[in-house]
Amino acid sequence: MSFPTQRPRRIRGVSLLRQMTRENQVSIHDLIYPIFVVPGQGIKKEIASMPGQYQYSIDQLVQESKTVFSLGIPAILLFGIPAAKDEMGQDAYAPSGIVQQAVRALKKEVPKLFVITDVCLCEYTSHGHCGVLKGGHVDNDKTLELLSKTALSHVEAGADMIAPSDMMDGRVGAIRKMLDQHGFQNTPIMAYSVKYASAFYGPFREAAQSAPQSGDRFGYQMDPANVREAILETKLDIEEGADILMVKPALAYMDVIRAVREKFDLPLACYNVSGEYAMVKAAAREGYLDEKRIVLEILTGLKRAGADLIISYHAKDAAKWLRESPETESAISSDRLLKISP
Ligand code: PBG
């Protein structure tokens, strides 16, 4: 069958029908907001390459998290920048570490906000690598011990979910085992299953002060050219006990999101990373793009690619826009709703 019998514009031409037949929709419930905490008091310092994103001291983080919660965003992903760094990244697993303190404050002051903590050593090591070094290389198995300790300390502080981002082999299993041994069988793990060695993390490394002091991350993060390897990494994480999978970055990897979606049935998140945010903000500032439309289009595209959850620095703006956007607004007028209500 073809034209003139088939006329797809019959549907597209009517806003109500467009809405009734829409295949994918971003909801505020899909969003996770990443946020950075630093030591100190009264600090709210803008990250130069990420306009609108800040490093917060704990008191300010609590205030900001109340706003995030009131916008309807269900969860945050917390990153810490410690007061001091060392070879072994000790502040990552210290009970008095920056993330542990922040989690305690958040769970006290904004208890209903779901707190996910990023588990990695790169913000805490003096050399900036995601694990401990031995002979200039990241020692996988020694790192597993420290990552598991870190995860346990976050959960003991009150974290609702753990998100390991280091890309060591076996880390999901090691963390699962550690949590189970300490009675935290019910704490889920959102694994950065598919994490590429990407230039899109550039602005984050300024935000988290975590750039490697020498070398690069190609020895543990994935080669951007690979997709079969993404399936392998995901399979291993599932076998080790991951509850939610993740693909990161998002925009240049939508085919990977789709591939993982088709192959596995666990919930899938994607991370719309710092460089993706920075590009949109820079273009919007220059007036080259309509920021609101671009952001909603990107988020919708990530849903269409297969993501259930989207971690994004745009989350706060998106939450505001999703309430007011004509694309999400009901095509049924509010008068009519009033008339049929009892
Ligand atoms: C830590 C980590 C990074 C990001 C999330 N967790 C940086 C990196 O791996 O270098 C990047 C997030 C972003 O760019 O927004 N390992």
mmCIF file of C-alpha atoms and ligand atoms in Angstrom:
data_model
loop_
_atom_site.group_PDB
_atom_site.id
_atom_site.type_symbol
_atom_site.label_atom_id
_atom_site.label_comp_id
_atom_site.label_asym_id
_atom_site.label_seq_id
_atom_site.Cartn_x
_atom_site.Cartn_y
_atom_site.Cartn_z
ATOM 1 C CA MET A 1 0.000 0.000 0.000
ATOM 2 C CA SER A 2 1.206 3.437 -0.791
ATOM 3 C CA PHE A 3 0.112 6.955 -1.583
ATOM 4 C CA PRO A 4 -2.656 8.009 -1.958
ATOM 5 C CA THR A 5 -4.051 5.222 0.256
ATOM 6 C CA GLN A 6 -1.353 5.796 2.886
ATOM 7 C CA ARG A 7 -1.013 9.356 4.112
ATOM 8 C CA PRO A 8 1.080 9.498 7.321
ATOM 9 C CA ARG A 9 0.316 13.210 7.484
ATOM 10 C CA ARG A 10 -3.280 12.398 8.513
ATOM 11 C CA ILE A 11 -1.847 11.574 11.915
ATOM 12 C CA ARG A 12 0.942 14.143 11.959
ATOM 13 C CA GLY A 13 -1.397 16.940 11.014
ATOM 14 C CA VAL A 14 -3.394 16.817 14.253
ATOM 15 C CA SER A 15 -1.702 17.707 17.497
ATOM 16 C CA LEU A 16 -3.968 15.441 19.589
ATOM 17 C CA LEU A 17 -3.222 12.448 17.344
ATOM 18 C CA ARG A 18 0.496 13.224 17.405
ATOM 19 C CA GLN A 19 0.363 13.081 21.154
ATOM 20 C CA MET A 20 -1.772 9.916 21.297
ATOM 21 C CA THR A 21 0.565 8.044 18.954
ATOM 22 C CA ARG A 22 3.898 9.326 20.266
ATOM 23 C CA GLU A 23 6.298 6.377 20.563
ATOM 24 C CA ASN A 24 8.747 7.649 23.170
ATOM 25 C CA GLN A 25 8.517 10.226 25.892
ATOM 26 C CA VAL A 26 10.996 11.605 28.378
ATOM 27 C CA SER A 27 9.638 11.880 31.864
ATOM 28 C CA ILE A 28 11.052 13.692 34.877
ATOM 29 C CA HIS A 29 11.207 10.230 36.519
ATOM 30 C CA ASP A 30 13.861 9.175 34.008
ATOM 31 C CA LEU A 31 16.336 11.839 35.082
ATOM 32 C CA ILE A 32 19.362 11.574 37.355
ATOM 33 C CA TYR A 33 21.250 14.756 38.208
ATOM 34 C CA PRO A 34 25.064 14.550 38.667
ATOM 35 C CA ILE A 35 26.472 16.873 41.326
ATOM 36 C CA PHE A 36 29.895 17.691 42.822
ATOM 37 C CA VAL A 37 30.744 18.136 46.495
ATOM 38 C CA VAL A 38 33.895 19.826 47.859
ATOM 39 C CA PRO A 39 35.223 20.404 51.384
ATOM 40 C CA GLY A 40 34.507 23.732 53.076
ATOM 41 C CA GLN A 41 31.571 25.895 53.991
ATOM 42 C CA GLY A 42 29.424 28.253 51.953
ATOM 43 C CA ILE A 43 31.044 27.262 48.654
ATOM 44 C CA LYS A 44 29.199 27.370 45.350
ATOM 45 C CA LYS A 45 31.850 27.620 42.659
ATOM 46 C CA GLU A 46 30.881 27.548 39.008
ATOM 47 C CA ILE A 47 32.732 25.096 36.754
ATOM 48 C CA ALA A 48 34.100 27.243 33.920
ATOM 49 C CA SER A 49 33.586 24.726 31.129
ATOM 50 C CA MET A 50 30.126 23.715 32.412
ATOM 51 C CA PRO A 51 28.092 26.929 32.795
ATOM 52 C CA GLY A 52 25.291 26.448 35.312
ATOM 53 C CA GLN A 53 27.058 23.560 37.118
ATOM 54 C CA TYR A 54 28.885 24.068 40.398
ATOM 55 C CA GLN A 55 31.087 22.532 43.024
ATOM 56 C CA TYR A 56 29.185 22.726 46.312
ATOM 57 C CA SER A 57 30.280 22.470 49.930
ATOM 58 C CA ILE A 58 28.020 20.176 51.946
ATOM 59 C CA ASP A 59 25.775 22.950 53.317
ATOM 60 C CA GLN A 60 25.212 24.309 49.798
ATOM 61 C CA LEU A 61 24.787 20.807 48.392
ATOM 62 C CA VAL A 62 21.963 20.203 50.821
ATOM 63 C CA GLN A 63 20.223 23.421 49.712
ATOM 64 C CA GLU A 64 20.695 22.590 46.048
ATOM 65 C CA SER A 65 19.439 19.045 46.582
ATOM 66 C CA LYS A 66 16.244 20.391 48.106
ATOM 67 C CA THR A 67 15.692 22.353 44.894
ATOM 68 C CA VAL A 68 16.465 19.279 42.782
ATOM 69 C CA PHE A 69 13.980 17.260 44.834
ATOM 70 C CA SER A 70 11.305 19.934 44.597
ATOM 71 C CA LEU A 71 11.623 19.915 40.802
ATOM 72 C CA GLY A 72 10.552 16.272 40.888
ATOM 73 C CA ILE A 73 13.924 14.798 39.922
ATOM 74 C CA PRO A 74 14.057 11.458 41.742
ATOM 75 C CA ALA A 75 17.817 10.918 42.093
ATOM 76 C CA ILE A 76 21.254 12.510 42.171
ATOM 77 C CA LEU A 77 24.640 11.002 41.287
ATOM 78 C CA LEU A 78 27.210 12.307 43.733
ATOM 79 C CA PHE A 79 30.907 12.957 43.020
ATOM 80 C CA GLY A 80 33.390 14.079 45.665
ATOM 81 C CA ILE A 81 36.548 16.148 45.489
ATOM 82 C CA PRO A 82 38.664 15.448 48.592
ATOM 83 C CA ALA A 83 40.759 17.920 50.589
ATOM 84 C CA ALA A 84 43.895 15.862 49.954
ATOM 85 C CA LYS A 85 44.922 13.258 47.403
ATOM 86 C CA ASP A 86 47.489 10.466 47.782
ATOM 87 C CA GLU A 87 48.870 7.454 45.910
ATOM 88 C CA MET A 88 46.232 5.121 47.370
ATOM 89 C CA GLY A 89 43.233 7.459 47.180
ATOM 90 C CA GLN A 90 42.550 7.072 50.894
ATOM 91 C CA ASP A 91 39.865 9.726 51.133
ATOM 92 C CA ALA A 92 37.699 7.600 48.811
ATOM 93 C CA TYR A 93 37.101 4.993 51.529
ATOM 94 C CA ALA A 94 37.618 6.997 54.727
ATOM 95 C CA PRO A 95 34.466 7.049 56.902
ATOM 96 C CA SER A 96 35.071 10.802 57.257
ATOM 97 C CA GLY A 97 35.619 11.243 53.498
ATOM 98 C CA ILE A 98 33.867 14.006 51.616
ATOM 99 C CA VAL A 99 31.246 11.775 49.951
ATOM 100 C CA GLN A 100 30.515 9.866 53.169
ATOM 101 C CA GLN A 101 29.936 13.133 55.044
ATOM 102 C CA ALA A 102 27.815 14.530 52.226
ATOM 103 C CA VAL A 103 25.656 11.405 52.045
ATOM 104 C CA ARG A 104 25.004 11.525 55.793
ATOM 105 C CA ALA A 105 23.930 15.167 55.537
ATOM 106 C CA LEU A 106 21.725 14.504 52.505
ATOM 107 C CA LYS A 107 19.971 11.516 54.021
ATOM 108 C CA LYS A 108 19.272 13.582 57.124
ATOM 109 C CA GLU A 109 18.104 16.765 55.401
ATOM 110 C CA VAL A 110 16.534 15.504 52.147
ATOM 111 C CA PRO A 111 15.735 11.883 53.053
ATOM 112 C CA LYS A 112 13.434 11.136 50.127
ATOM 113 C CA LEU A 113 15.981 12.124 47.468
ATOM 114 C CA PHE A 114 17.567 8.924 46.111
ATOM 115 C CA VAL A 115 21.349 9.246 46.467
ATOM 116 C CA ILE A 116 23.593 7.346 44.067
ATOM 117 C CA THR A 117 27.328 7.578 44.650
ATOM 118 C CA ASP A 118 29.993 7.283 41.972
ATOM 119 C CA VAL A 119 32.628 4.786 43.068
ATOM 120 C CA CYS A 120 36.055 5.454 41.559
ATOM 121 C CA LEU A 121 39.505 6.428 42.743
ATOM 122 C CA CYS A 122 40.478 9.045 40.130
ATOM 123 C CA GLU A 123 39.282 12.050 42.141
ATOM 124 C CA TYR A 124 41.240 10.759 45.149
ATOM 125 C CA THR A 125 44.584 9.578 43.778
ATOM 126 C CA SER A 126 47.501 11.998 43.416
ATOM 127 C CA HIS A 127 48.268 10.484 39.978
ATOM 128 C CA GLY A 128 44.631 10.822 38.835
ATOM 129 C CA HIS A 129 44.188 7.228 37.656
ATOM 130 C CA CYS A 130 41.069 5.225 38.503
ATOM 131 C CA GLY A 131 43.071 2.607 40.416
ATOM 132 C CA VAL A 132 46.325 2.125 42.298
ATOM 133 C CA LEU A 133 49.554 2.038 40.306
ATOM 134 C CA LYS A 134 52.148 -0.696 40.283
ATOM 135 C CA GLY A 135 55.132 -0.241 37.986
ATOM 136 C CA GLY A 136 53.334 2.596 36.186
ATOM 137 C CA HIS A 137 50.261 0.429 35.445
ATOM 138 C CA VAL A 138 46.899 0.300 37.176
ATOM 139 C CA ASP A 139 46.866 -2.834 39.338
ATOM 140 C CA ASN A 140 43.425 -4.342 38.745
ATOM 141 C CA ASP A 141 43.079 -6.716 41.691
ATOM 142 C CA LYS A 142 44.561 -4.416 44.339
ATOM 143 C CA THR A 143 42.170 -1.720 43.090
ATOM 144 C CA LEU A 144 39.194 -4.059 43.590
ATOM 145 C CA GLU A 145 39.880 -4.167 47.329
ATOM 146 C CA LEU A 146 39.857 -0.380 47.566
ATOM 147 C CA LEU A 147 36.763 0.017 45.397
ATOM 148 C CA SER A 148 34.839 -2.484 47.527
ATOM 149 C CA LYS A 149 35.877 -0.632 50.684
ATOM 150 C CA THR A 150 34.768 2.626 49.083
ATOM 151 C CA ALA A 151 31.383 1.195 48.102
ATOM 152 C CA LEU A 152 30.822 -0.225 51.579
ATOM 153 C CA SER A 153 31.692 3.097 53.234
ATOM 154 C CA HIS A 154 29.199 4.913 50.976
ATOM 155 C CA VAL A 155 26.418 2.460 51.795
ATOM 156 C CA GLU A 156 27.228 2.593 55.504
ATOM 157 C CA ALA A 157 26.879 6.377 55.283
ATOM 158 C CA GLY A 158 23.411 5.887 53.768
ATOM 159 C CA ALA A 159 23.879 5.806 49.963
ATOM 160 C CA ASP A 160 20.856 4.268 48.215
ATOM 161 C CA MET A 161 22.733 2.911 45.204
ATOM 162 C CA ILE A 162 26.363 2.446 44.150
ATOM 163 C CA ALA A 163 27.673 3.320 40.686
ATOM 164 C CA PRO A 164 31.188 1.995 39.991
ATOM 165 C CA SER A 165 32.814 3.935 37.122
ATOM 166 C CA ASP A 166 36.414 2.699 37.265
ATOM 167 C CA MET A 167 36.257 -0.043 34.581
ATOM 168 C CA MET A 168 38.408 -2.565 36.464
ATOM 169 C CA ASP A 169 37.679 -6.211 35.616
ATOM 170 C CA GLY A 170 35.590 -7.906 38.277
ATOM 171 C CA ARG A 171 34.613 -4.815 40.230
ATOM 172 C CA VAL A 172 30.862 -5.368 40.199
ATOM 173 C CA GLY A 173 31.354 -8.855 41.647
ATOM 174 C CA ALA A 174 33.832 -7.627 44.257
ATOM 175 C CA ILE A 175 31.499 -4.815 45.369
ATOM 176 C CA ARG A 176 28.447 -7.118 45.387
ATOM 177 C CA LYS A 177 30.298 -9.599 47.583
ATOM 178 C CA MET A 178 31.457 -6.916 50.014
ATOM 179 C CA LEU A 179 27.960 -5.409 50.335
ATOM 180 C CA ASP A 180 26.350 -8.833 50.807
ATOM 181 C CA GLN A 181 28.869 -9.804 53.489
ATOM 182 C CA HIS A 182 27.899 -6.711 55.471
ATOM 183 C CA GLY A 183 24.143 -7.146 55.258
ATOM 184 C CA PHE A 184 23.516 -4.830 52.321
ATOM 185 C CA GLN A 185 22.024 -7.460 49.985
ATOM 186 C CA ASN A 186 19.271 -5.040 49.033
ATOM 187 C CA THR A 187 21.466 -2.153 47.927
ATOM 188 C CA PRO A 188 21.508 -2.071 44.119
ATOM 189 C CA ILE A 189 24.477 -1.484 41.830
ATOM 190 C CA MET A 190 24.204 0.662 38.725
ATOM 191 C CA ALA A 191 27.295 -0.393 36.799
ATOM 192 C CA TYR A 192 29.052 1.832 34.297
ATOM 193 C CA SER A 193 29.096 -1.334 32.182
ATOM 194 C CA VAL A 194 30.081 0.268 28.916
ATOM 195 C CA LYS A 195 32.387 3.201 29.494
ATOM 196 C CA TYR A 196 34.545 4.471 26.671
ATOM 197 C CA ALA A 197 37.874 6.300 26.906
ATOM 198 C CA SER A 198 36.318 9.538 25.699
ATOM 199 C CA ALA A 199 37.359 13.133 25.068
ATOM 200 C CA PHE A 200 33.784 14.056 26.036
ATOM 201 C CA TYR A 201 34.841 13.814 29.719
ATOM 202 C CA GLY A 202 37.088 16.890 29.358
ATOM 203 C CA PRO A 203 34.957 19.355 31.352
ATOM 204 C CA PHE A 204 34.258 16.766 34.076
ATOM 205 C CA ARG A 205 37.960 16.443 34.741
ATOM 206 C CA GLU A 206 38.031 20.167 35.495
ATOM 207 C CA ALA A 207 34.930 19.796 37.683
ATOM 208 C CA ALA A 208 36.278 16.798 39.611
ATOM 209 C CA GLN A 209 39.959 17.762 39.351
ATOM 210 C CA SER A 210 40.625 14.213 38.212
ATOM 211 C CA ALA A 211 42.709 14.379 35.028
ATOM 212 C CA PRO A 212 45.450 11.706 34.961
ATOM 213 C CA GLN A 213 48.815 13.326 35.691
ATOM 214 C CA SER A 214 50.520 11.066 33.154
ATOM 215 C CA GLY A 215 49.334 8.663 30.507
ATOM 216 C CA ASP A 216 45.680 8.085 29.630
ATOM 217 C CA ARG A 217 42.776 5.788 30.471
ATOM 218 C CA PHE A 218 42.921 3.533 27.388
ATOM 219 C CA GLY A 219 44.205 0.644 29.513
ATOM 220 C CA TYR A 220 40.907 0.380 31.393
ATOM 221 C CA GLN A 221 38.240 2.384 29.581
ATOM 222 C CA MET A 222 36.975 1.062 26.255
ATOM 223 C CA ASP A 223 38.089 1.844 22.718
ATOM 224 C CA PRO A 224 35.457 4.110 21.091
ATOM 225 C CA ALA A 225 35.604 1.965 17.957
ATOM 226 C CA ASN A 226 34.153 -1.141 19.636
ATOM 227 C CA VAL A 227 30.615 -2.390 20.036
ATOM 228 C CA ARG A 228 31.033 -6.175 20.413
ATOM 229 C CA GLU A 229 33.189 -5.419 23.427
ATOM 230 C CA ALA A 230 30.241 -3.463 24.864
ATOM 231 C CA ILE A 231 28.171 -6.639 24.789
ATOM 232 C CA LEU A 232 30.960 -8.582 26.488
ATOM 233 C CA GLU A 233 31.399 -5.963 29.237
ATOM 234 C CA THR A 234 27.653 -5.874 29.865
ATOM 235 C CA LYS A 235 27.402 -9.653 30.013
ATOM 236 C CA LEU A 236 30.185 -9.801 32.599
ATOM 237 C CA ASP A 237 28.547 -7.110 34.750
ATOM 238 C CA ILE A 238 25.228 -8.958 34.713
ATOM 239 C CA GLU A 239 26.947 -12.204 35.721
ATOM 240 C CA GLU A 240 28.642 -10.330 38.568
ATOM 241 C CA GLY A 241 25.339 -8.954 39.873
ATOM 242 C CA ALA A 242 24.708 -5.560 38.261
ATOM 243 C CA ASP A 243 21.123 -4.334 38.713
ATOM 244 C CA ILE A 244 21.142 -1.432 36.252
ATOM 245 C CA LEU A 245 23.410 -1.163 33.217
ATOM 246 C CA MET A 246 24.880 2.005 31.764
ATOM 247 C CA VAL A 247 26.365 3.230 28.520
ATOM 248 C CA LYS A 248 28.633 6.279 28.649
ATOM 249 C CA PRO A 249 29.007 8.717 26.863
ATOM 250 C CA ALA A 250 25.575 8.903 25.234
ATOM 251 C CA LEU A 251 25.400 10.974 22.069
ATOM 252 C CA ALA A 252 28.175 9.484 19.968
ATOM 253 C CA TYR A 253 27.179 6.020 21.276
ATOM 254 C CA MET A 254 23.450 5.767 20.577
ATOM 255 C CA ASP A 255 24.049 2.629 18.499
ATOM 256 C CA VAL A 256 25.680 1.089 21.576
ATOM 257 C CA ILE A 257 22.661 1.994 23.728
ATOM 258 C CA ARG A 258 20.457 0.286 21.133
ATOM 259 C CA ALA A 259 22.711 -2.783 20.939
ATOM 260 C CA VAL A 260 22.758 -3.238 24.718
ATOM 261 C CA ARG A 261 18.993 -2.619 24.902
ATOM 262 C CA GLU A 262 18.303 -5.343 22.335
ATOM 263 C CA LYS A 263 20.583 -7.903 23.882
ATOM 264 C CA PHE A 264 19.777 -7.553 27.601
ATOM 265 C CA ASP A 265 16.640 -7.051 29.637
ATOM 266 C CA LEU A 266 17.951 -5.221 32.709
ATOM 267 C CA PRO A 267 17.132 -1.531 33.140
ATOM 268 C CA LEU A 268 19.508 0.622 31.110
ATOM 269 C CA ALA A 269 20.880 4.068 31.898
ATOM 270 C CA CYS A 270 22.967 6.321 29.703
ATOM 271 C CA TYR A 271 25.217 9.181 30.779
ATOM 272 C CA ASN A 272 24.833 12.417 28.817
ATOM 273 C CA VAL A 273 28.327 13.522 29.855
ATOM 274 C CA SER A 274 30.047 16.819 30.603
ATOM 275 C CA GLY A 275 31.383 17.428 27.079
ATOM 276 C CA GLU A 276 27.941 16.858 25.582
ATOM 277 C CA TYR A 277 26.520 19.403 28.019
ATOM 278 C CA ALA A 278 29.344 21.888 27.337
ATOM 279 C CA MET A 279 28.764 21.772 23.570
ATOM 280 C CA VAL A 280 25.076 22.585 23.938
ATOM 281 C CA LYS A 281 25.722 25.370 26.443
ATOM 282 C CA ALA A 282 28.419 26.967 24.267
ATOM 283 C CA ALA A 283 26.270 26.863 21.129
ATOM 284 C CA ALA A 284 23.247 28.195 23.014
ATOM 285 C CA ARG A 285 25.310 31.036 24.465
ATOM 286 C CA GLU A 286 26.395 32.012 20.970
ATOM 287 C CA GLY A 287 22.781 31.927 19.864
ATOM 288 C CA TYR A 288 23.468 29.121 17.361
ATOM 289 C CA LEU A 289 20.891 26.761 18.866
ATOM 290 C CA ASP A 290 17.615 26.902 20.767
ATOM 291 C CA GLU A 291 18.748 25.343 24.052
ATOM 292 C CA LYS A 292 15.369 24.139 25.300
ATOM 293 C CA ARG A 293 14.404 22.422 22.050
ATOM 294 C CA ILE A 294 17.871 20.914 21.621
ATOM 295 C CA VAL A 295 17.967 19.503 25.149
ATOM 296 C CA LEU A 296 14.485 17.965 24.934
ATOM 297 C CA GLU A 297 15.337 16.541 21.511
ATOM 298 C CA ILE A 298 18.570 15.000 22.841
ATOM 299 C CA LEU A 299 16.825 13.446 25.836
ATOM 300 C CA THR A 300 14.016 12.097 23.660
ATOM 301 C CA GLY A 301 16.601 10.671 21.262
ATOM 302 C CA LEU A 302 18.306 8.843 24.118
ATOM 303 C CA LYS A 303 14.987 7.324 25.185
ATOM 304 C CA ARG A 304 14.302 6.294 21.592
ATOM 305 C CA ALA A 305 17.752 4.688 21.407
ATOM 306 C CA GLY A 306 16.691 2.498 24.340
ATOM 307 C CA ALA A 307 17.717 4.185 27.597
ATOM 308 C CA ASP A 308 15.324 3.934 30.539
ATOM 309 C CA LEU A 309 17.269 6.401 32.674
ATOM 310 C CA ILE A 310 19.284 9.431 31.645
ATOM 311 C CA ILE A 311 22.028 10.926 33.766
ATOM 312 C CA SER A 312 22.314 14.536 32.646
ATOM 313 C CA TYR A 313 23.574 17.940 33.740
ATOM 314 C CA HIS A 314 20.521 19.292 31.870
ATOM 315 C CA ALA A 315 18.207 17.505 34.340
ATOM 316 C CA LYS A 316 17.151 20.604 36.290
ATOM 317 C CA ASP A 317 16.387 22.642 33.176
ATOM 318 C CA ALA A 318 14.726 19.660 31.549
ATOM 319 C CA ALA A 319 12.518 19.090 34.589
ATOM 320 C CA LYS A 320 11.321 22.709 34.381
ATOM 321 C CA TRP A 321 10.793 22.522 30.630
ATOM 322 C CA LEU A 322 9.014 19.172 30.746
ATOM 323 C CA ARG A 323 6.331 20.755 32.904
ATOM 324 C CA GLU A 324 5.740 23.618 30.520
ATOM 325 C CA SER A 325 6.692 22.294 27.068
ATOM 326 C CA PRO A 326 3.986 22.309 24.372
ATOM 327 C CA GLU A 327 5.298 18.889 23.291
ATOM 328 C CA THR A 328 4.459 17.392 26.654
ATOM 329 C CA GLU A 329 1.508 19.620 27.517
ATOM 330 C CA SER A 330 -1.812 17.864 27.175
ATOM 331 C CA ALA A 331 -3.473 18.459 23.834
ATOM 332 C CA ILE A 332 -6.733 18.110 25.758
ATOM 333 C CA SER A 333 -7.536 21.562 27.066
ATOM 334 C CA SER A 334 -7.778 22.100 30.783
ATOM 335 C CA ASP A 335 -11.376 23.419 30.355
ATOM 336 C CA ARG A 336 -12.419 20.001 29.165
ATOM 337 C CA LEU A 337 -10.747 18.257 32.087
ATOM 338 C CA LEU A 338 -12.610 20.586 34.429
ATOM 339 C CA LYS A 339 -15.918 19.842 32.738
ATOM 340 C CA ILE A 340 -15.677 16.083 33.102
ATOM 341 C CA SER A 341 -14.411 16.103 36.662
ATOM 342 C CA PRO A 342 -17.168 15.415 39.231
HETATM 343 C C1 PBG B 1 35.293 8.859 37.118
HETATM 344 C C2 PBG B 1 34.269 9.428 36.208
HETATM 345 C C3 PBG B 1 34.430 10.222 35.067
HETATM 346 C C4 PBG B 1 33.152 10.574 34.647
HETATM 347 C C5 PBG B 1 32.254 9.969 35.506
HETATM 348 N N1 PBG B 1 32.958 9.252 36.453
HETATM 349 C C6 PBG B 1 35.654 10.736 34.419
HETATM 350 C C7 PBG B 1 36.605 9.838 33.772
HETATM 351 O O1 PBG B 1 36.417 8.620 33.691
HETATM 352 O O2 PBG B 1 37.619 10.365 33.344
HETATM 353 C C8 PBG B 1 32.824 11.472 33.489
HETATM 354 C C9 PBG B 1 31.511 12.185 33.596
HETATM 355 C C10 PBG B 1 31.340 13.322 32.657
HETATM 356 O O3 PBG B 1 32.159 13.609 31.769
HETATM 357 O O4 PBG B 1 30.333 14.011 32.817
HETATM 358 N N2 PBG B 1 36.035 7.833 36.626
#
